[in-house]
Short mmCIF file of C-alpha atoms in Angstrom, two decimals:
data_model
loop_
_atom_site.label_atom_id
_atom_site.label_comp_id
_atom_site.label_asym_id
_atom_site.label_seq_id
_atom_site.Cartn_x
_atom_site.Cartn_y
_atom_site.Cartn_z
CA MET A 1 49.48 -31.92 74.37
CA PRO A 2 49.98 -35.31 76.07
CA LYS A 3 52.44 -35.65 78.92
CA LEU A 4 53.76 -38.26 81.33
CA VAL A 5 54.12 -37.75 85.08
CA VAL A 6 56.64 -40.21 86.54
CA SER A 7 56.39 -40.96 90.26
CA LEU A 8 57.91 -43.36 92.80
CA ASP A 9 56.17 -44.10 96.10
CA GLY A 10 53.83 -41.17 95.51
CA VAL A 11 56.65 -38.68 94.88
CA VAL A 12 56.73 -37.08 91.43
CA ILE A 13 60.18 -37.50 89.88
CA LYS A 14 59.71 -35.89 86.49
CA GLU A 15 57.18 -34.65 83.97
CA VAL A 16 57.74 -35.25 80.25
CA GLN A 17 55.85 -33.60 77.38
CA LEU A 18 55.37 -35.97 74.43
CA THR A 19 56.36 -33.97 71.35
CA LYS A 20 58.00 -36.63 69.16
CA ASP A 21 56.41 -39.31 66.98
CA LYS A 22 58.49 -41.92 68.83
CA THR A 23 59.65 -41.71 72.46
CA THR A 24 61.76 -44.45 74.04
CA LEU A 25 61.70 -45.38 77.73
CA GLY A 26 64.25 -47.48 79.58
CA ARG A 27 67.27 -47.72 81.87
CA ARG A 28 69.94 -47.01 79.23
CA PRO A 29 71.11 -43.37 79.04
CA TYR A 30 70.30 -43.02 75.32
CA ASN A 31 66.55 -43.36 75.92
CA ASP A 32 64.33 -40.28 75.68
CA ILE A 33 62.94 -41.07 79.14
CA VAL A 34 65.60 -42.60 81.40
CA ILE A 35 64.56 -44.49 84.55
CA ASP A 36 67.71 -45.69 86.26
CA ASN A 37 66.42 -48.70 88.17
CA LEU A 38 67.20 -52.41 87.82
CA ALA A 39 63.49 -53.25 87.56
CA VAL A 40 63.46 -51.31 84.29
CA SER A 41 64.95 -52.93 81.19
CA GLY A 42 67.58 -51.16 79.10
CA GLU A 43 65.03 -50.62 76.33
CA HIS A 44 61.77 -51.15 78.17
CA ALA A 45 59.00 -49.55 76.12
CA VAL A 46 58.28 -47.24 73.19
CA LEU A 47 55.58 -44.58 73.01
CA GLN A 48 54.38 -43.82 69.49
CA MET A 49 52.29 -40.73 68.76
CA VAL A 50 49.89 -40.97 65.82
CA GLY A 51 47.85 -37.81 65.41
CA GLN A 52 46.42 -37.13 68.87
CA ASP A 53 46.75 -40.78 69.91
CA VAL A 54 49.63 -42.29 71.88
CA TYR A 55 50.38 -46.02 71.83
CA ILE A 56 52.72 -47.72 74.29
CA GLU A 57 54.51 -50.91 73.25
CA ASP A 58 56.54 -53.14 75.55
CA GLN A 59 59.94 -54.06 74.07
CA ASN A 60 60.07 -57.61 75.44
CA SER A 61 61.13 -56.23 78.82
CA THR A 62 62.08 -58.52 81.69
CA ASN A 63 59.42 -57.34 84.15
CA GLY A 64 56.73 -56.25 81.69
CA THR A 65 54.65 -53.13 81.20
CA TYR A 66 51.33 -52.71 83.00
CA ILE A 67 48.45 -50.30 82.39
CA ASN A 68 46.02 -49.86 85.27
CA GLY A 69 47.26 -53.14 86.75
CA ARG A 70 47.01 -55.20 83.55
CA ALA A 71 50.00 -56.48 81.58
CA VAL A 72 50.07 -55.22 77.99
CA LYS A 73 52.15 -55.73 74.87
CA LYS A 74 50.80 -52.76 72.91
CA GLN A 75 47.91 -50.51 73.81
CA LEU A 76 46.37 -47.14 73.02
CA LEU A 77 46.68 -44.88 76.06
CA GLN A 78 43.67 -43.03 77.42
CA HIS A 79 43.66 -39.84 79.49
CA ASN A 80 44.50 -40.59 83.15
CA ASP A 81 45.85 -44.12 82.48
CA THR A 82 48.56 -45.29 84.88
CA VAL A 83 51.52 -47.12 83.35
CA GLU A 84 53.38 -49.28 85.87
CA ILE A 85 57.00 -50.30 85.33
CA GLY A 86 58.56 -51.93 88.37
CA LYS A 87 57.77 -49.69 91.34
CA TYR A 88 57.39 -46.65 89.10
CA LYS A 89 54.01 -45.24 88.17
CA ILE A 90 53.66 -43.11 85.04
CA LYS A 91 50.45 -41.12 84.70
CA TYR A 92 49.36 -40.34 81.13
CA LEU A 93 47.60 -36.99 80.87
CA VAL A 94 46.15 -35.13 77.91
CA GLU A 95 46.00 -31.42 78.59
CA ASP A 96 42.73 -29.82 77.48
CA SER A 97 41.50 -33.31 76.65
CA ALA A 98 37.94 -32.01 76.37
CA ASP A 99 38.98 -30.16 73.20
CA TYR A 100 39.84 -33.37 71.35
CA GLU A 101 37.53 -35.92 69.78
CA LYS A 102 38.07 -39.53 70.78
CA THR A 103 39.54 -41.83 68.18
CA MET A 104 37.12 -44.20 66.48
CA ILE A 105 38.95 -47.52 66.50
CA LEU A 106 37.61 -49.81 63.83
CA LYS A 107 38.11 -53.34 65.09
CA PRO A 108 36.35 -56.71 64.81
CA GLY A 109 32.77 -56.23 65.94
CA GLN A 110 32.70 -52.57 64.91
CA MET A 111 33.97 -52.65 61.33
CA PRO A 112 32.38 -53.42 57.98
CA PRO A 113 32.64 -57.20 57.26
CA GLY A 114 35.29 -56.66 54.60
CA ILE A 115 37.60 -55.05 57.16
CA GLY A 116 37.05 -57.03 60.31
CA GLY A 117 33.57 -58.52 60.50
CA ALA A 118 30.13 -57.32 61.65
CA ARG A 119 28.31 -54.23 60.45
CA PRO A 120 29.84 -50.73 60.26
CA GLN A 121 29.43 -48.33 63.13
CA MET A 122 26.74 -45.82 62.22
CA PRO A 123 27.66 -42.12 62.41
CA THR A 124 26.11 -40.04 65.17
CA SER A 125 22.78 -38.51 64.21
CA PRO A 126 22.74 -34.71 63.74
CA GLY A 127 20.67 -34.28 66.92
CA HIS A 128 23.36 -35.90 69.06
CA LEU A 129 26.54 -34.41 67.68
CA PRO A 130 29.12 -33.26 70.25
CA PRO A 131 29.74 -29.52 70.55
CA PRO A 132 32.31 -28.07 68.12
CA SER A 133 35.89 -28.48 69.30
CA ASN A 134 38.65 -25.90 69.21
CA PHE A 135 40.11 -27.58 66.14
CA GLY A 136 38.12 -25.09 64.07
CA SER A 137 40.61 -22.40 65.06
CA LEU A 138 43.35 -24.53 63.48
CA GLY A 139 41.55 -24.72 60.16
CA ILE A 140 40.60 -28.40 60.45
CA SER A 141 36.90 -27.60 60.26
CA THR A 142 37.41 -26.19 56.75
CA VAL A 143 38.64 -29.54 55.41
CA THR A 144 35.96 -31.29 53.34
CA GLN A 145 34.42 -34.34 55.06
CA ALA A 146 35.81 -37.60 53.69
CA SER A 147 35.05 -41.32 53.92
CA ILE A 148 36.54 -44.69 53.06
CA LYS A 149 34.72 -47.02 50.68
CA VAL A 150 35.28 -50.78 50.88
CA LEU A 151 36.22 -52.19 47.46
CA SER A 152 36.75 -55.88 48.20
CA GLY A 153 35.17 -58.61 50.30
CA ALA A 154 31.62 -59.09 51.50
CA ALA A 155 31.32 -55.41 52.46
CA ALA A 156 32.28 -54.09 49.02
CA GLY A 157 30.47 -50.84 48.28
CA ARG A 158 29.97 -49.77 51.89
CA GLU A 159 31.31 -46.44 53.10
CA VAL A 160 32.49 -45.38 56.55
CA ALA A 161 32.53 -41.64 57.25
CA LEU A 162 35.73 -40.24 58.75
CA THR A 163 33.98 -38.29 61.51
CA LYS A 164 36.87 -38.16 63.98
CA VAL A 165 40.13 -36.24 63.92
CA VAL A 166 41.94 -39.60 63.98
CA THR A 167 40.37 -42.84 62.70
CA THR A 168 42.25 -46.08 63.33
CA VAL A 169 41.48 -48.88 60.89
CA GLY A 170 42.58 -52.49 60.46
CA LYS A 171 42.80 -55.67 62.49
CA PRO A 172 44.41 -55.19 65.95
CA GLY A 173 47.38 -57.50 66.34
CA VAL A 174 47.61 -58.02 62.58
CA GLN A 175 47.78 -54.69 60.77
CA VAL A 176 46.61 -51.27 61.93
CA ALA A 177 46.83 -47.84 60.29
CA SER A 178 45.45 -44.38 61.00
CA ILE A 179 43.79 -41.67 58.94
CA THR A 180 44.30 -38.23 60.50
CA LYS A 181 42.41 -35.05 59.61
CA ARG A 182 44.78 -32.09 59.42
CA PRO A 183 44.36 -28.47 58.28
CA GLY A 184 45.93 -29.41 54.93
CA GLY A 185 43.79 -32.51 54.42
CA TYR A 186 43.90 -36.17 55.45
CA VAL A 187 47.06 -38.23 56.00
CA PHE A 188 47.48 -42.00 56.23
CA ALA A 189 50.08 -43.64 58.51
CA HIS A 190 51.20 -47.14 59.49
CA VAL A 191 50.65 -47.93 63.20
CA GLU A 192 51.41 -51.62 63.73
CA GLY A 193 51.91 -54.90 61.89
CA GLY A 194 54.81 -56.60 60.14
CA THR A 195 53.37 -55.91 56.69
CA ARG A 196 53.08 -52.31 55.58
CA PRO A 197 49.78 -51.06 54.14
CA THR A 198 49.86 -49.60 50.63
CA VAL A 199 48.43 -46.51 48.96
CA ASN A 200 48.01 -46.90 45.20
CA GLY A 201 50.33 -49.91 45.35
CA SER A 202 53.18 -48.16 47.19
CA ALA A 203 54.05 -49.34 50.71
CA VAL A 204 53.67 -46.70 53.44
CA GLN A 205 57.00 -46.24 55.20
CA GLY A 206 57.92 -43.92 58.08
CA ASP A 207 56.27 -40.69 56.95
CA PRO A 208 52.48 -40.26 56.70
CA VAL A 209 51.06 -40.15 53.18
CA HIS A 210 48.78 -37.27 52.12
CA LEU A 211 45.54 -38.77 50.79
CA LYS A 212 43.75 -37.58 47.65
CA ASP A 213 40.26 -38.37 46.40
CA GLY A 214 40.28 -41.75 44.69
CA ASP A 215 43.42 -43.13 46.38
CA VAL A 216 43.24 -46.90 46.89
CA ILE A 217 44.37 -48.24 50.26
CA GLU A 218 45.16 -51.91 50.87
CA LEU A 219 45.18 -52.90 54.53
CA ALA A 220 44.89 -56.30 56.24
CA GLY A 221 43.87 -57.96 52.97
CA THR A 222 41.11 -55.46 52.22
CA GLN A 223 41.05 -52.77 49.55
CA MET A 224 39.47 -49.42 50.38
CA GLN A 225 39.14 -46.16 48.49
CA PHE A 226 39.54 -42.71 50.00
CA VAL A 227 36.61 -40.52 48.96
CA GLN A 228 36.65 -36.75 49.42
CA PRO A 229 34.18 -34.80 47.25
#
């Protein structure tokens, strides 16, 4: 489970387990994580949990949000990242991180041309697969392997295997969604972008949508089909 360790001048002030889909951070008392300091805006940043991934998004704060010394607007957090807000340092930690597979982010340069340009990322060959994770004990390993098939654009007909627990698809900064493998099957959720993606013509709102074989996803101007034999 991911957690945040908040420190000031090397002294740990608090530790917070991230258990909610959305966690707010700021100076105002109604935030989930309250940092009472003038360098911190009233509503400074939001942490959004999608599957095993956590994104942090700056809420147009006065002094900005920094990750490992670099200013960010929205970014996927990695284990051991340091978020800097004013003089405060917030360490992002994923407990038992070795038990989780890394998210495969499909972005320009890694995606099929119909989704974001360039050729699709090839799946790992059987001889180089990582060791089985503990997700098998949760029943995830019993879920039938699925893929997404591109229906429109220059890459029509190509398939991308959903080999990770969480696969993020779309065009960063435009429209991004995630497909998460759970014990009960795969679910599709909106991550970022002003326009909501659709499943079978219906816009995806706050709750993730359970995917079924043959469902048609439209995301960032590209149509894809969920395939699960």
